Amino acid sequence: MTAATRPTDDAAALEDQALMAQIADGDSRALDLLYDRYARVVYGVALRILGEAELAEDVVQETFWRVWRRARTFQSGRGKVAAWIFGIAHNLSVDELRRQRSRPRVVYDTDEAPVLRDREDSRMDVVADALENERGRLIGAALQQISADQREAIELAYFGGLSQSAIAERLQSPIGTIKTRIRLGLHKLRDLLLAQDLRAEDITD
Amino acid sequence: MQTNDHPQDSIPAFVLGALDIDEALLVNAHVIDCPDCRAEAEAFQTVLSTLPYAAAPSQPPAHIKQQLLARIAAASPATRAPTPPRAPADPNSRATPRWMQAATGGALALSLVFGMMLYDSNTHVALIVSELTKNKQSIIEMNQRLAQDQQTLTQLNQQHAQDQTAIAQINVQHTQDAQAIEQMQAQIAHDQQMAMFISAPQTLPRLLEGADRRARATMYMQPNNAQAVLVIDGMPRVAPGKIYQLWLTKPGIQVPSATFDVTDQGLAVLQINAPAPIDQFDQVMVTIEQAGGATLPSDKIVLSGALSAALPASATHPD
């Protein structure tokens, strides 16, 4: 990460905060803009977790619906806007994943292949594009630098919605081993992201 | 987990939502109260917020945003009148997402717990319900324990009452034992006294003879002493309703003394307290009398012996 990218982050952060203030005031155009900025990432993570477009679409809509409804309760000093949105999306996805797992497996009609629908929707937010690319590159590189075991455990937890004990069961490893992988892996990720001069406030604001 | 016991090692997994519910609740409670751990958790939350970028961002279908904006418009009082724009061309479009249709139950997303920053009402409700359920369960368990404790207490009280009865019995026994010991000590003292009396240098033995010659007796007496000891051996138990009685006699006088029976072994040791020094009497004899004793001796004499002849001259009665 070079210093040149920071103004972009800062500008994005300022814009995020400003958009949140407008949304809190009931300005749906601001939500429209925020959607353009983060819906791709939200959809991506929901797709990765749920593996099914229709469910992921529901996550996207519900995530931004909750952003709209709860904008007033968002505390700018506490969390960053993107982290807040992604947290909502992640939680909705994991909740739905667990609901799906507790049900009999449903076979979906492949003809509807929802991933392929509506591809014509185009990107509107250039700043968000730049951030998305940069952040994707950074986290991708960082994930490649931790051990495969650590990455697997973190991904099973974050994208698989599994607890440490469930991961231990699935990998047939001792629970202590899984705990260590997650702990060391996340510490390493944090160090790597900081070492790349990606300050905490840069990551999400 | 105590508040001052920082769960640092668990914070990464907590933020990741990978802790099991029990531990997650503990860490959550701690993080809310502990600024240091909260800062730690927020640092990891920042790291985690980059993970979605690793999941290949993808453009959602256009109708999603249209439905979202329509939903917002429909919910807004100011813009209620216009019909919300729909995506009629898309047969897959749904006005109401499955979230609204699904019942609230189901699994709990642990990652939601963290510090209310990623607050989610459904999950929070589920959490509270979960905690309520646990609390109810705890109350039920505590009530059960209370009932058990009360039962134990009742049992202990009963046991205590029994113990106190036992203690009272032991005390009675102890008193009885103490009395028995006193009696034994008195007996020992008595026996020692008699032994001392018998073995004293001035004591003189006097043999009594039995009518059937199996019985033997020795009278131990001292000059000018009203006390004496009679040791009897080989005498049969007295018949029922009867008693042995000792007599001290001199011409014209028959002084009744102790009544007694012998042991199964035919033994008796009598301490005699005479109304006058023994050496003032001429003879001693044992008769069989009716139980309770007599004031005049019967003619059933089982032992008899002379006393004065055995005494030294100095102690001899002037008669």
Short mmCIF file of C-alpha atoms in Angstrom, two decimals:
data_model
loop_
_atom_site.label_atom_id
_atom_site.label_comp_id
_atom_site.label_asym_id
_atom_site.label_seq_id
_atom_site.Cartn_x
_atom_site.Cartn_y
_atom_site.Cartn_z
CA MET A 1 0.00 0.00 0.00
CA THR A 2 1.44 3.33 -0.92
CA ALA A 3 0.64 6.68 0.51
CA ALA A 4 -1.01 7.63 -2.77
CA THR A 5 -3.95 5.38 -2.08
CA ARG A 6 -4.75 6.99 1.24
CA PRO A 7 -6.52 10.05 -0.04
CA THR A 8 -8.80 7.69 -1.92
CA ASP A 9 -9.59 5.83 1.31
CA ASP A 10 -10.06 9.02 3.23
CA ALA A 11 -12.32 10.42 0.56
CA ALA A 12 -14.32 7.21 0.60
CA ALA A 13 -14.56 7.34 4.37
CA LEU A 14 -15.74 10.89 4.33
CA GLU A 15 -18.26 10.02 1.70
CA ASP A 16 -19.45 6.98 3.62
CA GLN A 17 -19.99 9.03 6.75
CA ALA A 18 -21.77 11.75 4.79
CA LEU A 19 -23.98 9.20 3.06
CA MET A 20 -24.86 7.62 6.39
CA ALA A 21 -25.87 11.02 7.75
CA GLN A 22 -28.12 11.59 4.75
CA ILE A 23 -29.61 8.12 5.02
CA ALA A 24 -30.32 8.78 8.67
CA ASP A 25 -32.22 11.83 7.52
CA GLY A 26 -34.36 9.68 5.25
CA ASP A 27 -32.61 10.39 1.95
CA SER A 28 -33.06 7.29 -0.17
CA ARG A 29 -30.76 8.63 -2.88
CA ALA A 30 -27.93 8.39 -0.39
CA LEU A 31 -28.79 4.76 0.20
CA ASP A 32 -28.80 4.26 -3.57
CA LEU A 33 -25.24 5.58 -3.69
CA LEU A 34 -24.12 3.49 -0.74
CA TYR A 35 -25.65 0.48 -2.43
CA ASP A 36 -23.65 1.15 -5.59
CA ARG A 37 -20.52 1.34 -3.50
CA TYR A 38 -20.88 -1.85 -1.50
CA ALA A 39 -23.53 -4.12 -3.01
CA ARG A 40 -20.94 -5.96 -5.12
CA VAL A 41 -18.89 -6.92 -2.08
CA VAL A 42 -22.00 -7.81 -0.12
CA TYR A 43 -23.28 -9.95 -2.94
CA GLY A 44 -19.85 -11.56 -3.37
CA VAL A 45 -19.56 -12.56 0.24
CA ALA A 46 -23.17 -13.77 0.40
CA LEU A 47 -22.64 -15.85 -2.73
CA ARG A 48 -19.46 -17.30 -1.30
CA ILE A 49 -21.20 -18.23 1.95
CA LEU A 50 -24.53 -19.40 0.58
CA GLY A 51 -23.45 -20.71 -2.81
CA GLU A 52 -26.78 -19.78 -4.30
CA ALA A 53 -27.65 -16.55 -6.10
CA GLU A 54 -31.24 -16.33 -5.00
CA LEU A 55 -30.35 -16.51 -1.34
CA ALA A 56 -27.46 -14.10 -1.85
CA GLU A 57 -29.80 -11.62 -3.53
CA ASP A 58 -32.06 -11.74 -0.52
CA VAL A 59 -29.05 -11.02 1.66
CA VAL A 60 -28.18 -7.98 -0.44
CA GLN A 61 -31.67 -6.56 -0.27
CA GLU A 62 -32.10 -7.28 3.43
CA THR A 63 -28.65 -5.89 4.27
CA PHE A 64 -29.36 -2.51 2.71
CA TRP A 65 -32.90 -2.51 4.08
CA ARG A 66 -31.41 -2.80 7.54
CA VAL A 67 -28.87 -0.09 6.74
CA TRP A 68 -31.80 2.12 5.81
CA ARG A 69 -33.79 1.28 8.93
CA ARG A 70 -30.88 1.51 11.31
CA ALA A 71 -28.89 4.39 9.91
CA ARG A 72 -29.79 6.51 12.93
CA THR A 73 -28.42 3.91 15.32
CA PHE A 74 -25.13 3.68 13.46
CA GLN A 75 -22.44 5.29 15.55
CA SER A 76 -19.74 6.72 13.34
CA GLY A 77 -17.21 6.77 16.13
CA ARG A 78 -17.60 3.10 16.77
CA GLY A 79 -17.38 1.22 13.56
CA LYS A 80 -16.64 1.97 10.03
CA VAL A 81 -19.48 2.08 7.57
CA ALA A 82 -18.19 -0.71 5.36
CA ALA A 83 -17.39 -2.94 8.33
CA TRP A 84 -20.86 -2.33 9.65
CA ILE A 85 -22.50 -3.21 6.33
CA PHE A 86 -20.33 -6.28 5.82
CA GLY A 87 -21.03 -7.39 9.37
CA ILE A 88 -24.77 -7.25 8.71
CA ALA A 89 -24.38 -9.10 5.42
CA HIS A 90 -22.10 -11.72 6.91
CA ASN A 91 -24.44 -12.37 9.78
CA LEU A 92 -27.49 -12.62 7.54
CA SER A 93 -25.60 -15.02 5.26
CA VAL A 94 -24.38 -17.23 8.10
CA ASP A 95 -27.82 -17.23 9.68
CA GLU A 96 -29.37 -18.31 6.40
CA LEU A 97 -26.63 -20.89 5.81
CA ARG A 98 -27.39 -22.46 9.16
CA ARG A 99 -31.10 -22.42 8.38
CA GLN A 100 -30.35 -24.18 5.11
CA ARG A 101 -28.15 -26.73 6.83
CA SER A 102 -30.86 -27.55 9.32
CA ARG A 103 -33.27 -28.30 6.48
CA PRO A 104 -33.42 -31.19 4.05
CA ARG A 105 -31.29 -30.44 1.03
CA VAL A 106 -33.24 -28.67 -1.68
CA VAL A 107 -32.32 -29.27 -5.27
CA TYR A 108 -32.59 -26.04 -7.20
CA ASP A 109 -33.52 -25.81 -10.79
CA THR A 110 -30.28 -25.17 -12.64
CA ASP A 111 -32.15 -23.58 -15.54
CA GLU A 112 -32.71 -20.55 -13.39
CA ALA A 113 -28.99 -20.28 -12.71
CA PRO A 114 -29.47 -16.97 -10.95
CA VAL A 115 -25.79 -16.08 -10.95
CA LEU A 116 -26.11 -15.36 -14.63
CA ARG A 117 -29.07 -13.05 -14.37
CA ASP A 118 -29.02 -9.31 -14.74
CA ARG A 119 -25.37 -9.05 -15.62
CA GLU A 120 -26.08 -5.84 -17.42
CA ASP A 121 -26.16 -3.82 -14.21
CA SER A 122 -23.05 -1.71 -14.42
CA ARG A 123 -20.73 -0.11 -11.97
CA MET A 124 -21.45 3.46 -11.00
CA ASP A 125 -18.96 4.25 -8.30
CA VAL A 126 -15.42 4.75 -9.51
CA VAL A 127 -14.02 5.39 -6.03
CA ALA A 128 -15.56 2.15 -4.81
CA ASP A 129 -14.09 0.31 -7.79
CA ALA A 130 -10.60 1.47 -6.89
CA LEU A 131 -11.07 0.56 -3.23
CA GLU A 132 -12.52 -2.80 -4.09
CA ASN A 133 -9.62 -3.66 -6.34
CA GLU A 134 -7.00 -2.48 -3.89
CA ARG A 135 -8.52 -4.13 -0.88
CA GLY A 136 -9.15 -7.34 -2.77
CA ARG A 137 -5.54 -7.40 -3.83
CA LEU A 138 -4.30 -6.70 -0.29
CA ILE A 139 -6.39 -9.28 1.51
CA GLY A 140 -5.75 -11.79 -1.27
CA ALA A 141 -2.02 -11.32 -0.86
CA ALA A 142 -2.23 -11.49 2.92
CA LEU A 143 -4.27 -14.69 2.80
CA GLN A 144 -1.59 -16.22 0.61
CA GLN A 145 1.05 -15.44 3.21
CA ILE A 146 -0.51 -17.31 6.10
CA SER A 147 -0.29 -21.08 6.20
CA ALA A 148 -2.78 -23.13 4.23
CA ASP A 149 -4.02 -24.71 7.47
CA GLN A 150 -4.64 -21.32 9.04
CA ARG A 151 -6.36 -20.03 5.90
CA GLU A 152 -8.56 -23.10 5.72
CA ALA A 153 -9.67 -22.73 9.35
CA ILE A 154 -10.40 -19.01 8.97
CA GLU A 155 -12.30 -19.54 5.73
CA LEU A 156 -14.36 -22.39 7.18
CA ALA A 157 -15.28 -20.11 10.07
CA TYR A 158 -15.96 -16.94 8.08
CA PHE A 159 -17.38 -18.30 4.84
CA GLY A 160 -18.54 -21.64 6.19
CA GLY A 161 -20.21 -20.30 9.31
CA LEU A 162 -18.61 -23.09 11.34
CA SER A 163 -17.59 -22.88 14.97
CA GLN A 164 -14.15 -23.97 16.06
CA SER A 165 -15.53 -27.24 17.35
CA ALA A 166 -17.40 -27.86 14.09
CA ILE A 167 -14.22 -27.13 12.13
CA ALA A 168 -12.27 -29.52 14.35
CA GLU A 169 -14.88 -32.17 13.69
CA ARG A 170 -14.90 -31.61 9.97
CA LEU A 171 -11.10 -31.62 9.66
CA GLN A 172 -10.78 -34.36 12.27
CA SER A 173 -8.23 -32.29 14.13
CA PRO A 174 -7.98 -31.57 17.84
CA ILE A 175 -9.98 -28.51 18.88
CA GLY A 176 -6.83 -26.99 20.36
CA THR A 177 -5.12 -27.19 16.98
CA ILE A 178 -8.01 -25.38 15.29
CA LYS A 179 -8.08 -22.70 17.97
CA THR A 180 -4.37 -22.13 17.51
CA ARG A 181 -4.67 -21.94 13.71
CA ILE A 182 -7.45 -19.35 13.92
CA ARG A 183 -5.71 -17.30 16.56
CA LEU A 184 -2.29 -17.31 14.90
CA GLY A 185 -3.80 -16.90 11.45
CA LEU A 186 -5.78 -13.81 12.38
CA HIS A 187 -2.82 -12.31 14.24
CA LYS A 188 -0.68 -12.86 11.17
CA LEU A 189 -3.32 -11.34 8.91
CA ARG A 190 -3.50 -8.31 11.14
CA ASP A 191 0.28 -7.94 11.15
CA LEU A 192 0.46 -8.35 7.38
CA LEU A 193 -2.22 -5.77 6.72
CA LEU A 194 -0.57 -3.33 9.09
CA ALA A 195 2.85 -4.08 7.61
CA GLN A 196 1.51 -3.13 4.21
CA ASP A 197 0.92 0.27 5.66
CA LEU A 198 -2.75 -0.32 5.63
CA ARG A 199 -3.68 1.47 8.79
CA ALA A 200 -6.76 0.25 10.57
CA GLU A 201 -8.75 3.30 9.63
CA ASP A 202 -7.69 2.87 6.02
CA ILE A 203 -9.05 -0.60 5.76
CA THR A 204 -12.62 0.23 6.22
CA ASP A 205 -13.00 3.94 5.90
CA MET B 1 -15.02 -16.04 33.02
CA GLN B 2 -14.26 -13.18 35.30
CA THR B 3 -14.05 -9.65 34.08
CA ASN B 4 -10.45 -9.26 35.15
CA ASP B 5 -9.51 -12.46 33.41
CA HIS B 6 -8.89 -11.22 29.87
CA PRO B 7 -9.91 -13.76 27.23
CA GLN B 8 -7.28 -12.47 24.79
CA ASP B 9 -6.68 -15.82 23.13
CA SER B 10 -10.37 -16.18 22.37
CA ILE B 11 -10.90 -12.73 20.89
CA PRO B 12 -9.85 -13.55 17.30
CA ALA B 13 -12.21 -16.53 17.18
CA PHE B 14 -14.88 -14.49 18.92
CA VAL B 15 -14.73 -11.75 16.32
CA LEU B 16 -14.70 -14.42 13.64
CA GLY B 17 -17.90 -15.82 15.11
CA ALA B 18 -16.22 -19.19 15.59
CA LEU B 19 -16.69 -19.57 19.33
CA ASP B 20 -19.33 -21.90 20.63
CA ILE B 21 -22.25 -20.08 22.15
CA ASP B 22 -21.30 -20.46 25.80
CA GLU B 23 -17.82 -19.06 25.33
CA ALA B 24 -19.07 -16.40 22.92
CA LEU B 25 -21.50 -15.08 25.53
CA LEU B 26 -18.75 -14.94 28.13
CA VAL B 27 -16.33 -13.15 25.84
CA ASN B 28 -19.08 -10.80 24.68
CA ALA B 29 -19.93 -9.86 28.24
CA HIS B 30 -16.27 -9.23 28.91
CA VAL B 31 -15.64 -7.22 25.75
CA ILE B 32 -18.55 -4.91 26.48
CA ASP B 33 -17.06 -4.05 29.87
CA CYS B 34 -13.34 -4.14 29.13
CA PRO B 35 -11.95 -1.28 27.01
CA ASP B 36 -8.66 -3.10 26.30
CA CYS B 37 -10.31 -6.25 25.03
CA ARG B 38 -12.86 -4.16 23.18
CA ALA B 39 -10.06 -2.37 21.37
CA GLU B 40 -8.46 -5.72 20.61
CA ALA B 41 -11.75 -7.05 19.26
CA GLU B 42 -12.25 -3.95 17.12
CA ALA B 43 -8.78 -4.35 15.68
CA PHE B 44 -9.59 -7.88 14.61
CA GLN B 45 -12.99 -6.74 13.36
CA THR B 46 -11.15 -4.33 11.10
CA VAL B 47 -9.08 -7.21 9.76
CA LEU B 48 -12.20 -9.30 9.21
CA SER B 49 -13.92 -6.51 7.35
CA THR B 50 -11.38 -7.01 4.58
CA LEU B 51 -12.29 -10.68 4.14
CA PRO B 52 -15.41 -9.94 2.03
CA TYR B 53 -13.09 -8.43 -0.59
CA ALA B 54 -11.47 -11.84 -0.92
CA ALA B 55 -14.80 -13.33 -1.94
CA ALA B 56 -14.88 -12.16 -5.56
CA PRO B 57 -17.19 -9.14 -5.52
CA SER B 58 -20.01 -9.56 -7.94
CA GLN B 59 -22.71 -7.30 -9.25
CA PRO B 60 -26.14 -8.29 -7.96
CA PRO B 61 -29.07 -8.31 -10.41
CA ALA B 62 -30.54 -4.85 -11.08
CA HIS B 63 -33.96 -5.82 -9.76
CA ILE B 64 -32.56 -6.23 -6.26
CA LYS B 65 -31.88 -2.55 -5.96
CA GLN B 66 -35.21 -1.73 -7.53
CA GLN B 67 -37.03 -3.91 -5.03
CA LEU B 68 -35.04 -2.37 -2.20
CA LEU B 69 -35.91 1.17 -3.24
CA ALA B 70 -39.53 0.17 -3.74
CA ARG B 71 -39.61 -1.30 -0.29
CA ILE B 72 -38.16 1.89 1.14
CA ALA B 73 -40.68 3.99 -0.77
CA ALA B 74 -43.56 1.81 0.41
CA ALA B 75 -42.43 2.10 4.01
CA SER B 76 -42.02 5.86 3.85
CA PRO B 77 -45.19 7.81 4.77
CA ALA B 78 -44.27 10.71 2.47
CA THR B 79 -44.04 8.53 -0.60
CA ARG B 80 -46.70 6.00 0.15
CA ALA B 81 -49.08 7.11 -2.60
CA PRO B 82 -47.02 6.27 -5.68
CA THR B 83 -46.93 2.62 -6.57
CA PRO B 84 -43.44 1.32 -5.91
CA PRO B 85 -41.51 0.44 -9.02
CA ARG B 86 -41.28 -3.29 -9.47
CA ALA B 87 -39.31 -5.45 -11.83
CA PRO B 88 -42.18 -7.06 -13.64
CA ALA B 89 -40.07 -8.50 -16.40
CA ASP B 90 -38.23 -10.72 -13.94
CA PRO B 91 -40.23 -13.81 -13.02
CA ASN B 92 -37.86 -14.48 -10.14
CA SER B 93 -38.39 -11.17 -8.47
CA ARG B 94 -40.01 -11.29 -5.08
CA ALA B 95 -41.35 -8.29 -3.23
CA THR B 96 -40.78 -9.92 0.10
CA PRO B 97 -37.44 -11.57 0.72
CA ARG B 98 -37.34 -14.92 2.36
CA TRP B 99 -36.08 -13.22 5.52
CA MET B 100 -39.52 -11.85 6.08
CA GLN B 101 -41.14 -15.21 5.49
CA ALA B 102 -38.81 -17.27 7.59
CA ALA B 103 -39.61 -17.78 11.20
CA THR B 104 -37.19 -16.19 13.63
CA GLY B 105 -35.96 -19.51 15.01
CA GLY B 106 -32.96 -21.29 13.71
CA ALA B 107 -29.31 -20.98 14.27
CA LEU B 108 -27.53 -18.18 15.93
CA ALA B 109 -24.88 -16.18 14.14
CA LEU B 110 -22.28 -15.80 16.79
CA SER B 111 -20.42 -13.15 14.92
CA LEU B 112 -23.32 -10.84 15.59
CA VAL B 113 -22.60 -10.74 19.24
CA PHE B 114 -19.63 -8.50 19.07
CA GLY B 115 -19.98 -5.25 20.94
CA MET B 116 -23.25 -4.26 19.27
CA MET B 117 -21.26 -2.73 16.46
CA LEU B 118 -22.63 -5.38 14.16
CA TYR B 119 -25.90 -5.37 15.95
CA ASP B 120 -28.57 -7.49 14.40
CA SER B 121 -32.00 -7.54 15.95
CA ASN B 122 -33.02 -11.05 14.97
CA THR B 123 -29.85 -12.51 16.31
CA HIS B 124 -29.97 -10.31 19.33
CA VAL B 125 -33.48 -11.50 20.04
CA ALA B 126 -32.30 -15.06 19.52
CA LEU B 127 -29.42 -14.40 21.89
CA ILE B 128 -31.69 -12.95 24.53
CA VAL B 129 -34.09 -15.84 24.09
CA SER B 130 -31.19 -18.21 24.37
CA GLU B 131 -29.99 -16.50 27.52
CA LEU B 132 -33.54 -16.40 28.88
CA THR B 133 -33.91 -20.09 28.20
CA LYS B 134 -30.63 -20.71 29.92
CA ASN B 135 -31.61 -18.55 32.83
CA LYS B 136 -34.93 -20.35 33.12
CA GLN B 137 -33.08 -23.62 32.98
CA SER B 138 -30.71 -22.31 35.65
CA ILE B 139 -33.64 -21.32 37.84
CA ILE B 140 -35.19 -24.74 37.39
CA GLU B 141 -31.87 -26.36 38.26
CA MET B 142 -31.41 -24.05 41.23
CA ASN B 143 -34.91 -24.87 42.44
CA GLN B 144 -34.14 -28.53 42.11
CA ARG B 145 -30.91 -28.04 44.01
CA LEU B 146 -32.80 -26.03 46.63
CA ALA B 147 -35.33 -28.85 47.01
CA GLN B 148 -32.49 -31.33 47.29
CA ASP B 149 -30.74 -29.14 49.82
CA GLN B 150 -33.92 -28.84 51.85
CA GLN B 151 -34.31 -32.58 51.74
CA THR B 152 -30.73 -32.96 52.84
CA LEU B 153 -31.36 -30.43 55.58
CA THR B 154 -34.40 -32.38 56.76
CA GLN B 155 -32.34 -35.54 56.73
CA LEU B 156 -29.55 -33.79 58.56
CA ASN B 157 -32.03 -32.48 61.13
CA GLN B 158 -33.39 -35.97 61.58
CA GLN B 159 -29.87 -37.27 61.81
CA HIS B 160 -29.10 -34.48 64.25
CA ALA B 161 -32.11 -35.45 66.41
CA GLN B 162 -31.01 -39.06 66.26
CA ASP B 163 -27.48 -38.04 67.10
CA GLN B 164 -28.70 -36.00 70.03
CA THR B 165 -30.70 -38.98 71.25
CA ALA B 166 -27.63 -41.11 70.78
CA ILE B 167 -25.57 -38.51 72.64
CA ALA B 168 -28.13 -38.47 75.46
CA GLN B 169 -27.96 -42.25 75.57
CA ILE B 170 -24.19 -42.12 75.55
CA ASN B 171 -24.31 -39.56 78.34
CA VAL B 172 -26.58 -41.82 80.37
CA GLN B 173 -24.26 -44.72 79.62
CA HIS B 174 -21.34 -42.52 80.54
CA THR B 175 -22.97 -41.57 83.83
CA GLN B 176 -23.72 -45.20 84.50
CA ASP B 177 -20.17 -46.14 83.59
CA ALA B 178 -18.83 -43.36 85.80
CA GLN B 179 -20.99 -44.62 88.63
CA ALA B 180 -19.86 -48.17 87.96
CA ILE B 181 -16.26 -46.97 87.96
CA GLU B 182 -16.86 -45.17 91.23
CA GLN B 183 -18.40 -48.29 92.65
CA MET B 184 -15.51 -50.35 91.37
CA GLN B 185 -13.06 -47.87 92.80
CA ALA B 186 -14.93 -47.96 96.09
CA GLN B 187 -14.89 -51.74 95.90
CA ILE B 188 -11.18 -51.69 95.15
CA ALA B 189 -10.59 -49.29 98.01
CA HIS B 190 -12.72 -51.48 100.19
CA ASP B 191 -10.89 -54.59 99.07
CA GLN B 192 -7.56 -52.87 99.61
CA GLN B 193 -8.70 -51.80 103.04
CA MET B 194 -9.69 -55.36 103.82
CA ALA B 195 -6.47 -56.68 102.34
CA MET B 196 -4.52 -54.21 104.52
CA PHE B 197 -6.61 -55.23 107.47
CA ILE B 198 -6.02 -58.90 106.80
CA SER B 199 -2.30 -58.47 106.27
CA ALA B 200 -1.72 -56.10 109.17
CA PRO B 201 0.79 -57.45 111.73
CA GLN B 202 -1.63 -57.23 114.64
CA THR B 203 -4.33 -59.12 112.75
CA LEU B 204 -5.05 -62.56 114.04
CA PRO B 205 -6.76 -65.27 111.95
CA ARG B 206 -9.31 -67.48 113.54
CA LEU B 207 -10.59 -70.57 111.81
CA LEU B 208 -14.29 -71.39 111.77
CA GLU B 209 -15.39 -74.90 111.16
CA GLY B 210 -18.25 -76.04 109.01
CA ALA B 211 -20.92 -78.50 109.97
CA ASP B 212 -20.42 -80.45 106.76
CA ARG B 213 -16.63 -79.84 106.76
CA ARG B 214 -16.58 -78.67 103.20
CA ALA B 215 -17.09 -75.07 104.20
CA ARG B 216 -14.11 -73.19 105.60
CA ALA B 217 -13.93 -69.71 107.01
CA THR B 218 -11.31 -67.47 108.53
CA MET B 219 -12.13 -64.60 110.84
CA TYR B 220 -9.53 -61.80 110.78
CA MET B 221 -9.68 -59.66 113.86
CA GLN B 222 -7.56 -57.22 115.80
CA PRO B 223 -7.38 -56.59 119.52
CA ASN B 224 -9.72 -53.88 120.68
CA ASN B 225 -11.17 -53.35 117.22
CA ALA B 226 -14.86 -53.55 116.48
CA GLN B 227 -14.11 -54.29 112.86
CA ALA B 228 -13.25 -57.68 111.50
CA VAL B 229 -13.16 -59.52 108.18
CA LEU B 230 -14.65 -62.92 107.58
CA VAL B 231 -13.56 -64.86 104.50
CA ILE B 232 -15.73 -67.89 103.66
CA ASP B 233 -14.93 -70.57 101.09
CA GLY B 234 -16.61 -73.77 99.92
CA MET B 235 -20.06 -72.95 101.17
CA PRO B 236 -23.13 -73.80 99.05
CA ARG B 237 -25.55 -71.05 97.94
CA VAL B 238 -28.26 -70.60 100.48
CA ALA B 239 -31.67 -72.01 99.56
CA PRO B 240 -34.29 -69.66 98.10
CA GLY B 241 -36.13 -67.68 100.75
CA LYS B 242 -33.26 -68.22 103.15
CA ILE B 243 -30.17 -66.16 104.07
CA TYR B 244 -26.94 -66.73 105.92
CA GLN B 245 -26.56 -64.61 109.04
CA LEU B 246 -23.50 -63.94 111.13
CA TRP B 247 -23.67 -63.86 114.92
CA LEU B 248 -21.26 -62.69 117.62
CA THR B 249 -21.87 -64.29 120.92
CA LYS B 250 -20.71 -64.42 124.51
CA PRO B 251 -22.46 -66.08 127.36
CA GLY B 252 -26.03 -64.81 127.55
CA ILE B 253 -25.68 -62.49 124.54
CA GLN B 254 -26.13 -63.27 120.83
CA VAL B 255 -25.57 -60.18 118.71
CA PRO B 256 -27.00 -60.45 115.16
CA SER B 257 -24.58 -59.23 112.48
CA ALA B 258 -24.46 -59.19 108.67
CA THR B 259 -26.73 -61.29 106.44
CA PHE B 260 -25.24 -62.59 103.24
CA ASP B 261 -25.11 -65.20 100.58
CA VAL B 262 -22.05 -66.71 98.92
CA THR B 263 -21.13 -66.56 95.26
CA ASP B 264 -21.66 -69.44 92.85
CA GLN B 265 -18.08 -70.40 93.68
CA GLY B 266 -19.03 -70.58 97.35
CA LEU B 267 -17.09 -67.44 98.29
CA ALA B 268 -17.97 -64.59 100.62
CA VAL B 269 -15.89 -61.79 102.12
CA LEU B 270 -17.63 -59.95 104.90
CA GLN B 271 -16.59 -56.80 106.64
CA ILE B 272 -17.97 -56.92 110.11
CA ASN B 273 -18.78 -53.85 112.11
CA ALA B 274 -19.53 -55.05 115.61
CA PRO B 275 -21.18 -52.94 118.36
CA ALA B 276 -18.12 -53.62 120.51
CA PRO B 277 -14.54 -54.72 119.98
CA ILE B 278 -14.57 -58.18 118.49
CA ASP B 279 -12.30 -59.53 121.22
CA GLN B 280 -15.03 -58.88 123.74
CA PHE B 281 -17.01 -61.72 122.13
CA ASP B 282 -16.30 -65.38 122.73
CA GLN B 283 -17.62 -66.93 119.59
CA VAL B 284 -18.68 -66.26 116.04
CA MET B 285 -21.13 -68.35 114.09
CA VAL B 286 -23.13 -68.42 110.83
CA THR B 287 -26.67 -69.69 110.75
CA ILE B 288 -29.34 -70.13 108.09
CA GLU B 289 -32.25 -67.79 108.68
CA GLN B 290 -35.38 -66.69 106.86
CA ALA B 291 -34.65 -63.99 104.23
CA GLY B 292 -34.41 -60.63 105.97
CA GLY B 293 -32.51 -61.96 108.91
CA ALA B 294 -33.43 -62.76 112.47
CA THR B 295 -32.91 -61.33 115.95
CA LEU B 296 -32.27 -64.72 117.51
CA PRO B 297 -30.24 -67.39 115.79
CA SER B 298 -31.90 -70.59 114.56
CA ASP B 299 -30.36 -73.90 115.31
CA LYS B 300 -29.15 -74.37 111.75
CA ILE B 301 -25.54 -73.49 112.43
CA VAL B 302 -23.32 -73.94 109.38
CA LEU B 303 -20.08 -72.40 110.72
CA SER B 304 -18.76 -71.66 114.13
CA GLY B 305 -15.56 -70.89 115.96
CA ALA B 306 -14.16 -69.54 119.20
CA LEU B 307 -12.57 -66.10 119.19
CA SER B 308 -10.97 -65.39 122.54
CA ALA B 309 -8.65 -68.36 122.58
CA ALA B 310 -6.77 -67.08 119.61
CA LEU B 311 -6.08 -63.65 120.96
CA PRO B 312 -2.82 -62.72 122.58
CA ALA B 313 -2.91 -62.50 126.35
CA SER B 314 -2.50 -58.75 126.35
CA ALA B 315 -5.66 -58.38 124.29
CA THR B 316 -7.62 -61.07 125.95
CA HIS B 317 -10.84 -60.08 127.43
CA PRO B 318 -10.65 -59.77 131.20
CA ASP B 319 -13.35 -62.40 131.42
#
